[in-house]
Amino acid sequence: MTRAEPTTAPSGVGGGMPGSRLDERWAAASPAARRAVRIAAPTLVLGVAAATRLIGLDEPRTLVFDETYYVKDALSLLQLGYEGRWPEGANEAFAAGEPGAVGPEAAFVAHPPLGKWIIALGLAALGPDSPVGWRIATALAGVAVVGIVMLIAFRLWRSVGLASLAGGFVAIDGNAIVMSRVALLDGLLTLVVLIAVLFVILDRRGSHHRLREWLARRRFEGRATDWGPVLWGRPWLIAAGVAFGIAVSIKWSALYLLAAFAVLTVAADALDRRSAGVALWASGTLLRQAPASALLVLPAALAAHLVTWTGWFLSSDGYDRQWIASGGERWSGILAWVPDAVQNLWHYQASVYGYHVGESSPHAYEAPALGWPLLLRPTYMHYVDQGDGTAVAITGIPNPLLWWASVAAVIVLVIGCLLAAVAAARGTGARAAIAPFGSPWALAVILTGVAAGWLPWLLYPERTMFFFYTVVLTPFLALALVAVLRAVLGGPADPAPRRRLGIAVVASLVVAAVALSVFFLPLWTGSPVPLDFLRLHYWLPGWI
């Protein structure tokens, strides 16, 4: 992220634009000073992320919310290779620093094992008797999320300033902080999904160049280019498949993101061929490149997913491990060759699917996905009234200003895309409506992430769900907000008053967001606070 940027890049920090004294000073700065700023800005953001996620990680010294499942499952994986049943009083034993041993009887669990294996790394390194050991893996993953967000933003806009802004928003967001400080799966899922998206972005750049090279070579040789090439040499696309397969091995909801970004890749391939002058660009993509891309992505994803079940395969007592041997019906016909172990796993996964689609148990903090944009019911992870007028609370509420501003930014981007589509249909300047926000590809990545992280949950209105699922959305919402702020900052052709106003608006939003994060930070880190101070944070009835 230290690559030199054009001095006319509409980037705020790190890109000089005429019209403001700040831009003039940047233009006059030495290369060494510019390089120092480009290094200092993301380093500062990572420092904030590390501080908010790692300081005081040993509190509270008890399992909170769904840590009661995942920490115990992680230790069970270390001891047995599969998730076993813990005896009564296990939570109290963990809080006392004496977790003991899990029973050998297998437990039915609703999520794949990889996220719990990652949590287990912290237990193995620091011991299962340490709250830091329970949470260090998710905390480090939370810091890494901020770094990957900055890498994605830099790839989308080629601006260290915008990249630091995007990472900074995630670094100070309450939902992202809380999900980094508790040993749940969603923060780990967010990291792996972002890595997969980064690989998709890297593949787009490489495939674009290879397409142009193929067309130039064929045209020089006088050969046909009507159908376009089949591009097999796409290592980043294979890497994306592996990463998405790993994400599915943490939570099944990653399947929606895999499907959405696979469709985005096919659509981008088609539009790339169209702009390059391939005559049969649509059919060439659907009939030639899309099947090849599927063969690059899907087997890689499946293989990565199956590898994460190694502990279950190597065991003899994992849940449903002996389903066929216990009387289950073996497959017949053309599937008779499939090993019993794989058939047992399939039966297990079918049971898990039935659980997920049918789960509708009432919960005090359930939050239907339809209300997520309005921030109606954030998840309270932990609350203890200490009896002395203070309380220890951990609530996964995001920074309210950043959340609502990001949701508004998504709406702005969607409207811009609709206006661009209308302009394209009329044959006028289609990109004018979205150019201030970035390239069409940048907007496509952002909106695909938002849509795939939210819309599928609307299909299951009866299912019990929680607001903290939105931590996967948080990076894409931050990117959406930065896209709009990019337009607010203005461009090289804007007059000085317009440029100064844009900088003032963005600076004011950043200052207000930081102040709100400081205000809410005790409720994200579990610090004891007076009850009266705690009540000041209940802005809506559902926040209590």
Short mmCIF file of N, CA, C and O in Angstrom, two decimals, residues 76-176:
data_model
loop_
_atom_site.label_atom_id
_atom_site.label_comp_id
_atom_site.label_asym_id
_atom_site.label_seq_id
_atom_site.Cartn_x
_atom_site.Cartn_y
_atom_site.Cartn_z
N SER A 76 -12.94 -29.34 22.78
CA SER A 76 -13.32 -30.72 22.44
C SER A 76 -12.59 -31.19 21.18
O SER A 76 -12.13 -32.34 21.12
N LEU A 77 -12.46 -30.33 20.19
CA LEU A 77 -11.74 -30.70 18.98
C LEU A 77 -10.28 -31.03 19.29
O LEU A 77 -9.71 -31.96 18.71
N LEU A 78 -9.68 -30.26 20.20
CA LEU A 78 -8.30 -30.54 20.58
C LEU A 78 -8.19 -31.89 21.29
O LEU A 78 -7.22 -32.64 21.10
N GLN A 79 -9.19 -32.21 22.10
CA GLN A 79 -9.13 -33.43 22.89
C GLN A 79 -9.57 -34.67 22.12
O GLN A 79 -9.01 -35.76 22.32
N LEU A 80 -10.59 -34.53 21.25
CA LEU A 80 -11.18 -35.70 20.61
C LEU A 80 -11.07 -35.70 19.09
O LEU A 80 -11.16 -36.76 18.48
N GLY A 81 -10.94 -34.51 18.49
CA GLY A 81 -11.00 -34.41 17.04
C GLY A 81 -12.40 -34.16 16.54
O GLY A 81 -12.62 -33.95 15.34
N TYR A 82 -13.37 -34.17 17.42
CA TYR A 82 -14.76 -33.87 17.08
C TYR A 82 -15.40 -33.21 18.30
O TYR A 82 -14.82 -33.17 19.40
N GLU A 83 -16.62 -32.70 18.13
CA GLU A 83 -17.31 -32.01 19.21
C GLU A 83 -18.02 -33.03 20.09
O GLU A 83 -18.91 -33.76 19.62
N GLY A 84 -17.65 -33.07 21.36
CA GLY A 84 -18.28 -33.98 22.31
C GLY A 84 -19.22 -33.24 23.24
O GLY A 84 -19.35 -32.01 23.19
N ARG A 85 -19.85 -34.00 24.12
CA ARG A 85 -20.80 -33.41 25.08
C ARG A 85 -20.07 -33.07 26.39
O ARG A 85 -19.38 -33.91 26.95
N TRP A 86 -20.29 -31.85 26.85
CA TRP A 86 -19.69 -31.42 28.11
C TRP A 86 -20.64 -31.70 29.26
O TRP A 86 -21.86 -31.62 29.11
N PRO A 87 -20.10 -32.02 30.43
CA PRO A 87 -20.97 -32.28 31.58
C PRO A 87 -21.59 -31.00 32.11
O PRO A 87 -21.18 -29.89 31.77
N GLU A 88 -22.59 -31.15 32.95
CA GLU A 88 -23.20 -30.00 33.61
C GLU A 88 -22.14 -29.24 34.41
O GLU A 88 -21.24 -29.84 34.99
N GLY A 89 -22.26 -27.92 34.41
CA GLY A 89 -21.33 -27.10 35.16
C GLY A 89 -20.06 -26.77 34.41
O GLY A 89 -19.11 -26.22 35.00
N ALA A 90 -20.01 -27.06 33.11
CA ALA A 90 -18.79 -26.80 32.34
C ALA A 90 -18.48 -25.31 32.26
O ALA A 90 -17.32 -24.91 32.31
N ASN A 91 -19.52 -24.49 32.14
CA ASN A 91 -19.28 -23.04 32.07
C ASN A 91 -18.59 -22.53 33.33
O ASN A 91 -17.66 -21.73 33.27
N GLU A 92 -19.07 -23.00 34.48
CA GLU A 92 -18.48 -22.58 35.74
C GLU A 92 -17.04 -23.08 35.85
O GLU A 92 -16.17 -22.39 36.39
N ALA A 93 -16.79 -24.27 35.31
CA ALA A 93 -15.43 -24.81 35.35
C ALA A 93 -14.48 -23.97 34.49
O ALA A 93 -13.33 -23.71 34.89
N PHE A 94 -14.95 -23.54 33.33
CA PHE A 94 -14.13 -22.67 32.48
C PHE A 94 -13.86 -21.35 33.20
O PHE A 94 -12.72 -20.84 33.17
N ALA A 95 -14.88 -20.76 33.83
CA ALA A 95 -14.70 -19.49 34.53
C ALA A 95 -13.71 -19.63 35.69
O ALA A 95 -12.98 -18.69 36.01
N ALA A 96 -13.68 -20.82 36.30
CA ALA A 96 -12.76 -21.05 37.41
C ALA A 96 -11.36 -21.41 36.94
O ALA A 96 -10.46 -21.60 37.75
N GLY A 97 -11.16 -21.52 35.63
CA GLY A 97 -9.85 -21.86 35.10
C GLY A 97 -9.54 -23.34 35.15
O GLY A 97 -8.37 -23.72 35.02
N GLU A 98 -10.57 -24.18 35.30
CA GLU A 98 -10.38 -25.63 35.35
C GLU A 98 -11.39 -26.31 34.45
O GLU A 98 -12.33 -26.97 34.92
N PRO A 99 -11.24 -26.17 33.13
CA PRO A 99 -12.26 -26.69 32.21
C PRO A 99 -12.40 -28.20 32.21
O PRO A 99 -13.46 -28.72 31.88
N GLY A 100 -11.36 -28.93 32.54
CA GLY A 100 -11.46 -30.38 32.59
C GLY A 100 -11.53 -31.00 31.20
O GLY A 100 -11.07 -30.44 30.22
N ALA A 101 -12.13 -32.19 31.14
CA ALA A 101 -12.18 -32.96 29.89
C ALA A 101 -13.62 -33.14 29.44
O ALA A 101 -14.54 -33.25 30.26
N VAL A 102 -13.81 -33.19 28.14
CA VAL A 102 -15.12 -33.40 27.56
C VAL A 102 -15.44 -34.88 27.54
O VAL A 102 -14.53 -35.73 27.46
N GLY A 103 -16.72 -35.21 27.60
CA GLY A 103 -17.13 -36.60 27.51
C GLY A 103 -16.99 -37.11 26.09
O GLY A 103 -16.99 -36.34 25.12
N PRO A 104 -16.88 -38.43 25.89
CA PRO A 104 -16.65 -39.00 24.55
C PRO A 104 -17.88 -39.01 23.66
O PRO A 104 -17.75 -39.20 22.45
N GLU A 105 -19.06 -38.82 24.22
CA GLU A 105 -20.27 -38.88 23.41
C GLU A 105 -20.32 -37.69 22.45
O GLU A 105 -20.13 -36.54 22.86
N ALA A 106 -20.56 -37.96 21.18
CA ALA A 106 -20.58 -36.89 20.17
C ALA A 106 -21.80 -36.00 20.36
O ALA A 106 -22.87 -36.46 20.73
N ALA A 107 -21.61 -34.72 20.07
CA ALA A 107 -22.69 -33.74 20.14
C ALA A 107 -23.07 -33.28 18.74
O ALA A 107 -22.21 -33.14 17.87
N PHE A 108 -24.36 -33.06 18.54
CA PHE A 108 -24.82 -32.47 17.28
C PHE A 108 -24.53 -30.98 17.31
O PHE A 108 -24.94 -30.28 18.24
N VAL A 109 -23.80 -30.49 16.33
CA VAL A 109 -23.48 -29.06 16.26
C VAL A 109 -23.95 -28.53 14.91
O VAL A 109 -23.97 -29.25 13.91
N ALA A 110 -24.30 -27.25 14.89
CA ALA A 110 -24.95 -26.67 13.72
C ALA A 110 -24.01 -26.00 12.75
O ALA A 110 -24.44 -25.55 11.69
N HIS A 111 -22.72 -25.92 13.09
CA HIS A 111 -21.78 -25.23 12.21
C HIS A 111 -20.57 -26.11 11.95
O HIS A 111 -20.18 -26.91 12.79
N PRO A 112 -19.96 -25.97 10.77
CA PRO A 112 -18.75 -26.74 10.43
C PRO A 112 -17.63 -26.47 11.43
O PRO A 112 -17.69 -25.52 12.23
N PRO A 113 -16.56 -27.27 11.38
CA PRO A 113 -15.57 -27.22 12.46
C PRO A 113 -14.48 -26.17 12.35
O PRO A 113 -13.81 -25.89 13.34
N LEU A 114 -14.24 -25.57 11.17
CA LEU A 114 -13.02 -24.80 11.01
C LEU A 114 -12.92 -23.61 11.95
O LEU A 114 -11.86 -23.35 12.54
N GLY A 115 -14.00 -22.86 12.13
CA GLY A 115 -13.95 -21.72 13.03
C GLY A 115 -13.56 -22.12 14.43
O GLY A 115 -12.79 -21.43 15.11
N LYS A 116 -14.04 -23.27 14.86
CA LYS A 116 -13.71 -23.75 16.20
C LYS A 116 -12.27 -24.26 16.26
O LYS A 116 -11.60 -24.13 17.30
N TRP A 117 -11.76 -24.81 15.15
CA TRP A 117 -10.35 -25.17 15.11
C TRP A 117 -9.47 -23.92 15.24
O TRP A 117 -8.41 -23.95 15.87
N ILE A 118 -9.91 -22.82 14.61
CA ILE A 118 -9.13 -21.58 14.72
C ILE A 118 -9.13 -21.08 16.16
O ILE A 118 -8.09 -20.65 16.69
N ILE A 119 -10.29 -21.11 16.81
CA ILE A 119 -10.35 -20.74 18.23
C ILE A 119 -9.45 -21.66 19.05
O ILE A 119 -8.79 -21.24 20.00
N ALA A 120 -9.42 -22.93 18.64
CA ALA A 120 -8.59 -23.92 19.36
C ALA A 120 -7.11 -23.57 19.31
O ALA A 120 -6.35 -23.95 20.21
N LEU A 121 -6.67 -22.86 18.28
CA LEU A 121 -5.27 -22.45 18.22
C LEU A 121 -4.91 -21.57 19.41
O LEU A 121 -3.82 -21.68 19.98
N GLY A 122 -5.82 -20.68 19.78
CA GLY A 122 -5.58 -19.84 20.96
C GLY A 122 -5.56 -20.66 22.23
O GLY A 122 -4.75 -20.40 23.13
N LEU A 123 -6.45 -21.66 22.33
CA LEU A 123 -6.46 -22.52 23.51
C LEU A 123 -5.16 -23.30 23.61
O LEU A 123 -4.60 -23.48 24.70
N ALA A 124 -4.67 -23.78 22.45
CA ALA A 124 -3.42 -24.55 22.46
C ALA A 124 -2.23 -23.67 22.82
O ALA A 124 -1.30 -24.12 23.50
N ALA A 125 -2.27 -22.41 22.39
CA ALA A 125 -1.12 -21.52 22.62
C ALA A 125 -1.09 -20.97 24.04
O ALA A 125 -0.03 -20.90 24.66
N LEU A 126 -2.25 -20.57 24.56
CA LEU A 126 -2.29 -19.88 25.85
C LEU A 126 -2.98 -20.67 26.94
O LEU A 126 -3.02 -20.23 28.09
N GLY A 127 -3.56 -21.79 26.59
CA GLY A 127 -4.22 -22.63 27.59
C GLY A 127 -5.71 -22.38 27.65
O GLY A 127 -6.16 -21.23 27.53
N PRO A 128 -6.51 -23.44 27.85
CA PRO A 128 -7.96 -23.28 27.93
C PRO A 128 -8.44 -22.62 29.22
O PRO A 128 -9.62 -22.31 29.34
N ASP A 129 -7.52 -22.43 30.18
CA ASP A 129 -7.90 -21.78 31.43
C ASP A 129 -7.81 -20.26 31.35
O ASP A 129 -8.11 -19.56 32.31
N SER A 130 -7.39 -19.73 30.19
CA SER A 130 -7.19 -18.29 30.03
C SER A 130 -8.26 -17.68 29.13
O SER A 130 -8.42 -18.11 27.99
N PRO A 131 -9.00 -16.67 29.61
CA PRO A 131 -9.94 -15.98 28.72
C PRO A 131 -9.28 -15.40 27.48
O PRO A 131 -9.90 -15.34 26.42
N VAL A 132 -8.01 -14.99 27.61
CA VAL A 132 -7.31 -14.50 26.43
C VAL A 132 -7.12 -15.65 25.45
O VAL A 132 -7.24 -15.46 24.23
N GLY A 133 -6.85 -16.83 25.93
CA GLY A 133 -6.74 -17.99 25.06
C GLY A 133 -8.03 -18.27 24.33
O GLY A 133 -8.02 -18.68 23.16
N TRP A 134 -9.17 -18.05 24.98
CA TRP A 134 -10.45 -18.27 24.33
C TRP A 134 -10.62 -17.33 23.14
O TRP A 134 -11.19 -17.71 22.11
N ARG A 135 -10.14 -16.08 23.30
CA ARG A 135 -10.54 -15.01 22.38
C ARG A 135 -9.44 -14.49 21.49
O ARG A 135 -9.70 -13.67 20.59
N ILE A 136 -8.19 -14.90 21.70
CA ILE A 136 -7.09 -14.29 20.97
C ILE A 136 -7.21 -14.52 19.47
O ILE A 136 -6.86 -13.65 18.66
N ALA A 137 -7.71 -15.67 19.05
CA ALA A 137 -7.83 -15.95 17.61
C ALA A 137 -8.81 -15.00 16.95
O ALA A 137 -8.52 -14.44 15.87
N THR A 138 -9.96 -14.78 17.56
CA THR A 138 -10.94 -13.87 16.96
C THR A 138 -10.46 -12.43 17.04
O THR A 138 -10.76 -11.63 16.14
N ALA A 139 -9.71 -12.10 18.10
CA ALA A 139 -9.19 -10.73 18.22
C ALA A 139 -8.18 -10.44 17.11
O ALA A 139 -8.23 -9.38 16.46
N LEU A 140 -7.26 -11.35 16.89
CA LEU A 140 -6.27 -11.15 15.83
C LEU A 140 -6.95 -11.14 14.46
O LEU A 140 -6.55 -10.38 13.56
N ALA A 141 -7.97 -11.98 14.31
CA ALA A 141 -8.72 -11.96 13.05
C ALA A 141 -9.39 -10.61 12.84
O ALA A 141 -9.45 -10.09 11.71
N GLY A 142 -9.89 -10.01 13.92
CA GLY A 142 -10.51 -8.69 13.81
C GLY A 142 -9.54 -7.62 13.37
O GLY A 142 -9.89 -6.73 12.59
N VAL A 143 -8.30 -7.68 13.86
CA VAL A 143 -7.28 -6.74 13.41
C VAL A 143 -6.97 -6.99 11.94
O VAL A 143 -6.84 -6.04 11.15
N ALA A 144 -6.86 -8.26 11.56
CA ALA A 144 -6.58 -8.59 10.16
C ALA A 144 -7.69 -8.13 9.23
O ALA A 144 -7.44 -7.72 8.09
N VAL A 145 -8.94 -8.17 9.70
CA VAL A 145 -10.07 -7.69 8.89
C VAL A 145 -9.83 -6.24 8.48
O VAL A 145 -10.05 -5.86 7.32
N VAL A 146 -9.40 -5.42 9.42
CA VAL A 146 -9.14 -4.01 9.12
C VAL A 146 -8.06 -3.89 8.05
O VAL A 146 -8.17 -3.08 7.11
N GLY A 147 -7.01 -4.69 8.16
CA GLY A 147 -5.95 -4.65 7.15
C GLY A 147 -6.44 -5.07 5.78
O GLY A 147 -6.11 -4.43 4.76
N ILE A 148 -7.25 -6.12 5.71
CA ILE A 148 -7.77 -6.59 4.41
C ILE A 148 -8.73 -5.56 3.82
O ILE A 148 -8.75 -5.35 2.60
N VAL A 149 -9.53 -4.92 4.66
CA VAL A 149 -10.42 -3.86 4.16
C VAL A 149 -9.60 -2.77 3.48
O VAL A 149 -9.96 -2.26 2.40
N MET A 150 -8.49 -2.39 4.09
CA MET A 150 -7.65 -1.35 3.49
C MET A 150 -7.05 -1.84 2.17
O MET A 150 -6.96 -1.06 1.20
N LEU A 151 -6.64 -3.09 2.10
CA LEU A 151 -6.11 -3.61 0.85
C LEU A 151 -7.18 -3.61 -0.24
O LEU A 151 -6.90 -3.24 -1.39
N ILE A 152 -8.39 -4.02 0.10
CA ILE A 152 -9.48 -4.02 -0.89
C ILE A 152 -9.77 -2.59 -1.34
O ILE A 152 -9.91 -2.33 -2.55
N ALA A 153 -9.87 -1.67 -0.39
CA ALA A 153 -10.16 -0.28 -0.75
C ALA A 153 -9.06 0.29 -1.64
O ALA A 153 -9.33 1.03 -2.60
N PHE A 154 -7.82 -0.04 -1.33
CA PHE A 154 -6.72 0.46 -2.16
C PHE A 154 -6.80 -0.10 -3.57
O PHE A 154 -6.55 0.60 -4.55
N ARG A 155 -7.16 -1.37 -3.69
CA ARG A 155 -7.31 -1.98 -5.01
C ARG A 155 -8.46 -1.36 -5.79
O ARG A 155 -8.42 -1.27 -7.03
N LEU A 156 -9.49 -0.92 -5.10
CA LEU A 156 -10.65 -0.35 -5.78
C LEU A 156 -10.42 1.10 -6.20
O LEU A 156 -10.93 1.53 -7.24
N TRP A 157 -9.68 1.87 -5.39
CA TRP A 157 -9.55 3.31 -5.66
C TRP A 157 -8.12 3.78 -5.83
O TRP A 157 -7.90 4.95 -6.19
N ARG A 158 -7.13 2.94 -5.56
CA ARG A 158 -5.73 3.32 -5.68
C ARG A 158 -5.42 4.57 -4.85
O ARG A 158 -4.70 5.48 -5.30
N SER A 159 -5.95 4.61 -3.65
CA SER A 159 -5.74 5.76 -2.77
C SER A 159 -5.49 5.27 -1.35
O SER A 159 -6.35 4.59 -0.78
N VAL A 160 -4.35 5.61 -0.80
CA VAL A 160 -4.06 5.26 0.59
C VAL A 160 -5.00 6.02 1.53
O VAL A 160 -5.42 5.50 2.57
N GLY A 161 -5.35 7.24 1.16
CA GLY A 161 -6.26 8.02 1.99
C GLY A 161 -7.61 7.36 2.13
O GLY A 161 -8.13 7.19 3.24
N LEU A 162 -8.21 6.98 1.01
CA LEU A 162 -9.52 6.32 1.06
C LEU A 162 -9.41 4.95 1.72
O LEU A 162 -10.32 4.53 2.44
N ALA A 163 -8.31 4.25 1.46
CA ALA A 163 -8.12 2.94 2.09
C ALA A 163 -8.04 3.07 3.60
O ALA A 163 -8.64 2.30 4.35
N SER A 164 -7.32 4.08 4.07
CA SER A 164 -7.20 4.30 5.52
C SER A 164 -8.54 4.71 6.12
O SER A 164 -8.87 4.32 7.25
N LEU A 165 -9.31 5.48 5.37
CA LEU A 165 -10.62 5.89 5.85
C LEU A 165 -11.53 4.67 6.00
O LEU A 165 -12.22 4.51 7.03
N ALA A 166 -11.54 3.78 5.01
CA ALA A 166 -12.36 2.58 5.08
C ALA A 166 -11.93 1.69 6.24
O ALA A 166 -12.75 1.22 7.03
N GLY A 167 -10.63 1.46 6.36
CA GLY A 167 -10.14 0.66 7.47
C GLY A 167 -10.41 1.31 8.81
O GLY A 167 -10.74 0.63 9.79
N GLY A 168 -10.30 2.63 8.85
CA GLY A 168 -10.56 3.34 10.10
C GLY A 168 -12.00 3.19 10.56
O GLY A 168 -12.27 3.04 11.77
N PHE A 169 -12.93 3.24 9.63
CA PHE A 169 -14.34 3.07 9.99
C PHE A 169 -14.58 1.69 10.61
O PHE A 169 -15.33 1.55 11.58
N VAL A 170 -13.97 0.66 10.04
CA VAL A 170 -14.12 -0.69 10.61
C VAL A 170 -13.40 -0.79 11.95
O VAL A 170 -13.88 -1.43 12.88
N ALA A 171 -12.25 -0.13 12.05
CA ALA A 171 -11.46 -0.20 13.29
C ALA A 171 -12.21 0.36 14.48
O ALA A 171 -12.04 -0.12 15.61
N ILE A 172 -13.06 1.38 14.27
CA ILE A 172 -13.75 2.02 15.39
C ILE A 172 -15.21 1.63 15.47
O ILE A 172 -15.97 2.21 16.25
N ASP A 173 -15.64 0.64 14.69
CA ASP A 173 -17.05 0.25 14.70
C ASP A 173 -17.32 -0.74 15.83
O ASP A 173 -16.58 -1.72 16.03
N GLY A 174 -18.40 -0.52 16.55
CA GLY A 174 -18.70 -1.34 17.72
C GLY A 174 -19.00 -2.78 17.41
O GLY A 174 -18.55 -3.69 18.13
N ASN A 175 -19.77 -3.05 16.37
CA ASN A 175 -20.09 -4.44 16.02
C ASN A 175 -18.82 -5.20 15.67
O ASN A 175 -18.61 -6.34 16.10
N ALA A 176 -17.94 -4.56 14.89
CA ALA A 176 -16.68 -5.20 14.51
C ALA A 176 -15.78 -5.41 15.73
O ALA A 176 -15.10 -6.43 15.85
#
